[in-house]
Coordinates of C-alpha atoms and ligand atoms in Angstrom, one line a residue:
M7 CA 95.4 105.2 110.7
K8 CA 99.0 105.1 111.0
K9 CA 100.9 105.2 107.5
Y10 CA 103.9 103.2 107.0
R11 CA 106.6 104.0 104.5
V12 CA 107.4 101.2 102.2
G13 CA 110.5 100.2 100.4
I14 CA 110.4 97.6 97.6
L15 CA 113.4 95.4 96.5
G16 CA 113.1 94.1 93.1
A17 CA 110.7 96.8 92.4
T18 CA 111.0 96.8 88.5
G19 CA 110.1 93.2 88.2
T20 CA 106.9 91.2 87.7
V21 CA 106.1 91.0 91.4
G22 CA 107.5 94.5 92.1
Q23 CA 105.1 96.0 89.6
R24 CA 102.2 94.2 91.0
F25 CA 103.2 95.9 94.6
V26 CA 103.3 99.2 92.9
Q27 CA 99.8 98.6 91.4
L28 CA 98.3 97.1 94.6
L29 CA 99.6 99.8 97.0
Q30 CA 98.0 102.7 94.9
G31 CA 95.5 104.4 97.3
H32 CA 96.5 102.0 100.3
P33 CA 95.3 103.5 103.5
Q34 CA 98.2 102.1 105.5
F35 CA 101.2 101.9 103.1
E36 CA 102.9 104.6 100.8
I37 CA 105.9 103.8 98.5
T38 CA 108.9 105.8 99.4
A39 CA 111.9 103.8 98.1
L40 CA 112.2 101.5 95.0
A41 CA 115.3 99.4 94.6
A42 CA 116.5 96.9 91.8
S43 CA 119.7 95.7 90.2
D44 CA 122.7 97.8 88.9
R45 CA 120.9 97.9 85.6
S46 CA 118.2 100.1 87.1
A47 CA 119.8 101.8 89.8
G48 CA 120.3 105.7 89.3
K49 CA 117.4 105.7 86.6
T50 CA 113.9 106.9 87.4
Y51 CA 111.4 104.1 87.9
A52 CA 109.7 105.1 84.7
E53 CA 113.1 104.8 82.9
A54 CA 114.0 101.6 84.6
C55 CA 110.9 99.7 84.4
A56 CA 109.5 97.9 81.5
W57 CA 105.8 98.2 82.8
K58 CA 103.7 95.1 81.9
L59 CA 100.3 95.6 83.8
N60 CA 97.3 97.4 82.5
G61 CA 97.4 101.2 82.4
S62 CA 100.5 103.4 82.8
I63 CA 103.1 103.5 85.6
P64 CA 101.4 105.4 88.4
E65 CA 102.3 109.0 88.8
N66 CA 103.5 108.8 92.4
V67 CA 106.4 106.5 91.6
R68 CA 107.4 107.5 87.9
E69 CA 110.1 110.0 89.1
I70 CA 111.4 108.0 92.2
V71 CA 115.1 107.2 91.6
V72 CA 115.9 103.5 91.8
T73 CA 118.5 102.7 94.4
P74 CA 120.7 99.5 94.7
I75 CA 119.4 96.9 97.1
E76 CA 121.3 97.9 100.1
P77 CA 120.3 99.4 103.5
P78 CA 119.4 101.7 104.6
L79 CA 116.4 102.7 102.4
D80 CA 114.1 105.6 103.4
C81 CA 111.3 103.5 104.7
D82 CA 109.7 101.8 107.6
I83 CA 109.2 98.3 106.0
V84 CA 110.7 96.4 103.1
F85 CA 108.7 94.4 100.9
S86 CA 111.1 92.0 99.0
S87 CA 110.6 90.4 95.4
L88 CA 114.3 89.6 94.7
P89 CA 115.5 86.3 92.9
S90 CA 116.6 83.8 95.4
G91 CA 120.2 84.3 94.3
V92 CA 120.4 87.8 96.0
A93 CA 117.7 87.6 98.5
R94 CA 119.6 85.6 101.3
E95 CA 122.3 88.2 101.8
T96 CA 120.3 91.2 101.2
E97 CA 117.2 90.4 103.1
E98 CA 119.4 89.5 106.2
A99 CA 121.2 92.7 105.8
F100 CA 117.9 94.7 105.9
A101 CA 116.7 92.8 108.9
R102 CA 120.0 93.4 110.6
A103 CA 119.7 97.1 109.9
G104 CA 116.4 97.0 111.7
F105 CA 113.9 96.7 109.0
P106 CA 110.9 94.4 109.1
V107 CA 111.1 92.4 105.8
I108 CA 108.4 90.7 104.1
S109 CA 109.6 88.4 101.5
N110 CA 108.5 86.4 98.4
S111 CA 111.8 84.6 97.8
S112 CA 112.0 80.9 98.8
V113 CA 115.2 81.3 100.6
Y114 CA 114.2 81.7 104.1
R115 CA 110.6 80.0 103.9
M116 CA 111.7 76.7 105.5
D117 CA 114.0 78.1 108.2
E118 CA 112.7 76.9 111.6
D119 CA 112.5 80.6 113.0
V120 CA 110.9 82.2 110.2
P121 CA 107.2 82.6 109.7
L122 CA 105.8 81.1 106.5
L123 CA 102.4 82.9 106.6
I124 CA 98.9 82.7 105.0
P125 CA 97.3 85.1 107.3
E126 CA 94.0 83.4 107.4
I127 CA 95.6 80.0 108.2
N128 CA 98.5 80.6 110.7
A129 CA 98.8 84.2 111.9
D130 CA 99.9 82.6 115.4
H131 CA 103.3 81.6 113.6
L132 CA 104.2 85.2 114.0
G133 CA 105.3 84.1 117.5
L134 CA 108.5 83.0 115.7
I135 CA 109.5 86.6 115.1
E136 CA 110.8 87.2 118.8
I137 CA 112.7 83.9 118.7
Q138 CA 114.2 84.7 115.2
Q139 CA 115.3 88.3 116.5
Q140 CA 117.0 86.5 119.7
K141 CA 118.6 83.8 117.6
R142 CA 120.0 85.8 114.8
G143 CA 120.7 89.1 116.7
F144 CA 118.5 91.2 114.5
G145 CA 117.4 93.8 117.1
T146 CA 114.1 95.2 115.7
G147 CA 114.4 93.8 112.4
F148 CA 112.9 90.6 111.2
I149 CA 112.1 88.3 108.1
V150 CA 108.6 87.0 107.3
T151 CA 107.8 85.1 104.3
N152 CA 104.9 84.2 102.0
P153 CA 104.4 80.8 100.3
N154 CA 105.3 79.6 96.9
C155 CA 102.7 80.8 94.4
A156 CA 101.5 77.3 93.5
V157 CA 101.2 76.4 97.3
A158 CA 99.1 79.6 97.8
S159 CA 96.5 78.0 95.6
F160 CA 96.0 74.6 97.2
A161 CA 97.2 75.2 100.9
P162 CA 93.9 77.0 101.7
P163 CA 91.5 74.3 100.8
L164 CA 93.8 71.7 102.3
A165 CA 93.8 73.8 105.6
A166 CA 90.1 73.8 105.6
L167 CA 90.2 69.9 105.3
H168 CA 93.1 69.4 107.6
R169 CA 91.3 71.3 110.5
R170 CA 88.1 69.2 110.5
Y171 CA 89.2 65.8 109.3
G172 CA 93.0 65.7 109.1
V173 CA 94.8 65.3 105.8
E174 CA 96.8 62.0 105.4
S175 CA 98.2 62.5 101.8
V176 CA 98.0 64.6 98.9
V177 CA 99.0 64.3 95.1
V178 CA 99.0 67.6 93.2
T179 CA 99.6 68.6 89.8
T180 CA 100.0 72.2 89.1
L181 CA 99.5 74.1 86.0
Q182 CA 101.5 77.3 86.3
A183 CA 101.1 80.6 84.6
I184 CA 103.9 82.2 82.4
S185 CA 104.3 85.5 84.8
G186 CA 105.3 82.9 87.5
A187 CA 108.7 82.8 85.9
G188 CA 109.1 86.7 86.0
Y189 CA 110.1 88.9 83.1
P190 CA 111.1 88.0 80.4
G191 CA 110.6 84.5 81.8
V192 CA 110.0 81.6 79.4
S193 CA 110.7 82.1 75.7
S194 CA 107.6 82.2 73.6
M195 CA 109.2 79.6 71.3
D196 CA 109.1 77.2 74.3
I197 CA 105.8 78.1 75.8
V198 CA 103.5 78.9 72.9
D199 CA 101.0 75.9 71.8
N200 CA 102.8 73.9 74.5
V201 CA 103.1 72.5 77.9
L202 CA 106.3 72.3 79.9
P203 CA 106.8 69.5 82.3
Y204 CA 109.6 70.9 84.3
I205 CA 109.9 74.1 86.4
A206 CA 113.4 74.3 88.1
G207 CA 113.2 73.9 91.7
E208 CA 109.5 73.9 92.0
E209 CA 108.3 70.5 93.1
P210 CA 110.4 70.3 96.2
K211 CA 108.7 73.6 97.4
V212 CA 105.3 72.4 96.5
E213 CA 106.0 69.1 98.3
T214 CA 107.0 70.7 101.8
E215 CA 105.7 74.2 102.3
A216 CA 102.1 73.3 103.0
Q217 CA 103.1 70.9 106.0
K218 CA 104.9 74.1 107.6
I219 CA 101.8 76.3 106.9
L220 CA 99.5 73.8 108.5
G221 CA 101.8 73.1 111.4
T222 CA 101.2 74.1 114.9
F223 CA 103.0 76.6 116.8
R224 CA 104.1 75.0 120.0
D225 CA 106.9 75.4 122.5
N226 CA 108.5 78.2 120.4
S227 CA 108.7 76.2 117.1
I228 CA 106.5 74.9 114.3
D229 CA 105.3 71.2 114.6
K230 CA 104.8 70.5 110.8
A231 CA 101.7 68.7 109.8
D232 CA 102.5 65.1 109.3
F233 CA 100.9 64.4 105.6
T234 CA 102.9 63.8 102.6
V235 CA 102.5 65.7 99.2
S236 CA 103.5 64.2 95.9
A237 CA 103.7 67.1 93.2
Q238 CA 104.4 67.4 89.4
C239 CA 104.6 71.1 88.2
F240 CA 103.9 72.1 84.6
R241 CA 104.2 75.6 83.0
V242 CA 101.2 76.2 80.9
D243 CA 100.4 78.9 78.1
V244 CA 98.5 81.3 80.5
I245 CA 99.5 84.6 81.3
D246 CA 98.3 84.8 85.1
G247 CA 96.7 82.4 87.4
H248 CA 98.1 79.0 88.9
T249 CA 95.8 75.9 88.8
A250 CA 96.2 73.1 91.1
S251 CA 94.6 69.6 90.4
V252 CA 94.5 67.9 94.0
R253 CA 93.6 64.3 95.2
V254 CA 93.5 63.9 98.9
D255 CA 93.2 61.2 101.6
L256 CA 91.6 62.3 104.8
K257 CA 92.4 60.7 108.4
E258 CA 88.6 60.8 109.3
K259 CA 85.6 60.0 107.2
A260 CA 83.8 63.0 105.7
T261 CA 81.0 63.2 103.2
L262 CA 81.2 65.3 100.1
E263 CA 78.9 67.9 101.6
D264 CA 81.1 68.0 104.8
I265 CA 84.2 68.9 102.8
V266 CA 82.5 71.4 100.6
A267 CA 81.0 72.9 104.0
A268 CA 84.7 73.0 105.5
M269 CA 86.1 75.1 102.6
K270 CA 83.1 77.4 102.1
E271 CA 83.1 78.0 106.0
F272 CA 86.8 78.6 106.3
P273 CA 86.9 82.3 107.8
T274 CA 88.3 85.3 106.1
L275 CA 89.8 88.1 108.0
D276 CA 89.0 91.7 108.5
L277 CA 92.0 93.3 107.0
Y278 CA 92.1 96.0 104.0
S279 CA 93.3 93.4 101.4
S280 CA 91.2 90.5 102.8
P281 CA 88.5 89.2 100.2
A282 CA 85.0 88.8 101.2
R283 CA 85.4 85.1 100.8
F284 CA 88.8 83.5 101.3
I285 CA 87.7 80.2 99.6
E286 CA 85.0 80.4 97.1
V287 CA 83.6 76.9 96.0
L288 CA 82.0 76.9 92.5
E289 CA 79.5 74.2 91.6
E290 CA 79.7 74.9 87.8
P291 CA 81.4 71.8 86.1
T292 CA 83.6 74.0 83.9
R293 CA 85.1 76.1 86.7
P294 CA 87.6 77.2 88.1
Q295 CA 89.4 78.7 85.0
P296 CA 92.3 81.1 85.3
R297 CA 90.9 83.7 82.7
L298 CA 87.5 83.9 84.4
D299 CA 88.4 83.3 88.1
R300 CA 91.9 84.6 88.8
D301 CA 90.6 88.3 89.6
S302 CA 88.0 86.9 92.1
G303 CA 88.3 89.0 95.4
N304 CA 90.8 91.5 93.7
G305 CA 92.9 88.4 93.1
M306 CA 93.0 87.3 96.9
T307 CA 90.2 84.7 96.7
I308 CA 91.1 80.9 96.2
T309 CA 88.5 79.5 93.8
V310 CA 87.8 75.8 94.1
G311 CA 85.7 73.7 91.8
R312 CA 85.4 70.1 90.7
V313 CA 85.0 68.6 94.2
F314 CA 84.3 64.9 93.9
P315 CA 84.9 61.6 95.5
D316 CA 87.8 59.9 93.9
N317 CA 88.2 56.4 92.8
V318 CA 91.8 56.1 94.3
F319 CA 91.9 58.8 96.9
D320 CA 89.1 60.1 99.2
Y321 CA 88.4 63.3 97.3
R322 CA 89.6 65.4 94.3
F323 CA 89.2 69.1 93.6
V324 CA 90.7 71.8 91.5
A325 CA 92.0 75.0 93.2
L326 CA 93.0 78.4 91.4
S327 CA 94.8 81.5 92.7
H328 CA 96.2 84.7 91.1
N329 CA 100.1 83.9 91.3
T330 CA 101.4 87.5 91.4
V331 CA 98.5 88.6 93.8
R332 CA 97.5 86.0 96.3
G333 CA 100.7 84.0 95.3
A334 CA 103.0 87.1 95.8
A335 CA 102.6 90.8 96.2
G336 CA 99.0 90.7 97.5
S337 CA 100.0 88.2 100.1
T338 CA 103.0 90.3 101.2
I339 CA 100.6 93.2 101.6
L340 CA 98.2 91.1 103.6
N341 CA 101.1 89.9 105.8
A342 CA 102.1 93.5 106.6
E343 CA 98.3 94.5 107.4
L344 CA 98.4 91.6 109.8
L345 CA 101.7 92.7 111.4
A346 CA 100.4 96.3 111.7
S347 CA 97.1 95.0 113.2
K348 CA 99.2 93.1 115.9
N349 CA 101.5 96.3 116.5
L350 CA 104.4 94.1 115.3
I351 CA 105.6 96.9 112.9
Ligands
LIG408 P1 111.6 89.2 87.7 O1 110.5 89.6 87.0 O2 112.8 88.7 87.1 O3 112.2 90.6 88.6 C1 113.4 90.5 89.3 C2 113.6 91.8 90.1 O4 114.6 91.7 90.8 C3 113.8 92.9 89.2 O5 113.3 94.2 89.8 C4 115.3 93.0 89.1 O6 115.8 94.3 88.7 C5 115.7 92.5 90.5 N1 117.0 91.9 90.4 C6 117.4 90.8 89.6 N2 118.8 90.5 89.7 C7 119.3 91.4 90.8 C8 120.5 91.5 91.3 N3 121.6 90.7 91.1 N4 120.6 92.4 92.3 C9 119.5 93.4 92.6 N5 118.2 93.3 92.0 C10 118.1 92.2 91.1 O7 111.1 88.2 89.0 P2 109.7 88.2 89.7 O8 108.9 87.2 88.9 O9 109.2 89.5 90.1 O10 110.2 87.3 91.0 C11 110.9 88.0 92.2 C12 110.9 86.9 93.3 O11 109.5 86.7 93.7 C13 111.4 85.6 93.0 O12 112.3 85.2 94.3 C14 110.3 84.7 92.7 O13 110.7 83.3 92.8 C15 109.4 85.2 93.7 N6 108.1 84.9 93.3 C16 107.4 85.2 92.1 C17 106.1 85.0 91.9 C18 105.5 85.3 90.4 O14 104.3 84.9 90.3 N7 106.3 85.9 89.4 C19 105.2 84.6 92.7 C20 105.8 84.2 94.1 C21 107.1 84.5 94.3 P3 116.3 94.8 87.2 O15 115.0 95.1 86.6 O16 117.0 95.9 87.5 O17 117.0 93.6 86.6

């Protein structure tokens, strides 16, 4: 199996650390470059990084010297977890220098020539890459993105319903983990014993990204799905795992059994990081819960529960995913595995 050399932008941060952890022992990718801000550049990764995951910093990256976020890097492909303030310029510079860039940042997600991918749902949107390269004069480089971490939790069950019955409208309330704000993120004085009813910039993303992901690639562009989403986003006192409470109206009639079957039967992929089940539907009335379900499928499974007919909408359900794995680093790695399987890197 071909091995690709990976450079990580934002390597010292919350998502960057998850990349380092998930890439240990990966058969296709090895880390050869780590980049972060001027605060970290010039130090070894062990010196620069305040490691917040279980265990120690892996041996193979401890002594790598962190570089500034400028091309070129000693790698074949770039995984980016930069704050949006620096992502636009930097990711474009890498793509222009010939690097495939897979990004967690929101800045390019909604650009019409940039794939916004959940590989199980819309792998065909990779057809945008060629159009992007021509339009932006990128040569061999390009940018592919993965969705907002809260969208990653509810877009998969919506996709299952949309494919069979059509989604008409959605109301979603998200309960988002502390790690979603990066490190050091939200002050403990704000979040302990509390729920925060505002996450800057979040609701517009949650109200628009699923329609692009569930859109149809036609005539070299994405025809977005035509349902509306109304979102309220909360930060809650949970370390990892975003929960979404969803109410949905469908275009066609479906029984409760139909919609549970649509979710359970949604196919997974045969890539290294694919979970055995993409969507798991639990019957227990108390699930899903972040602490119990976020690591399902090594953090790559979407766990759904509380699926019921609703008094106002057609149905309601709760969906949960691991925000730094399926909602960030794990998604980027799955995207890269997909690109490799299609000989696009
Ligand atoms: P974070 O913990 O704050 O880490 C930010 C990283 O970017 C660090 O490596 C930091 O380096 C680097 N950085 C910050 N400012 C920089 C600058 N001016 N120039 C160069 N490097 C800079 O943030 P995060 O949670 O990992 O999030 C990273 C990106 O992923 C954001 O766009 C976020 O929206 C997105 N995202 C996050 C999650 C999540 O669950 N956390 C999920 C999906 C998407 P230093 O250590 O040197 O400061």
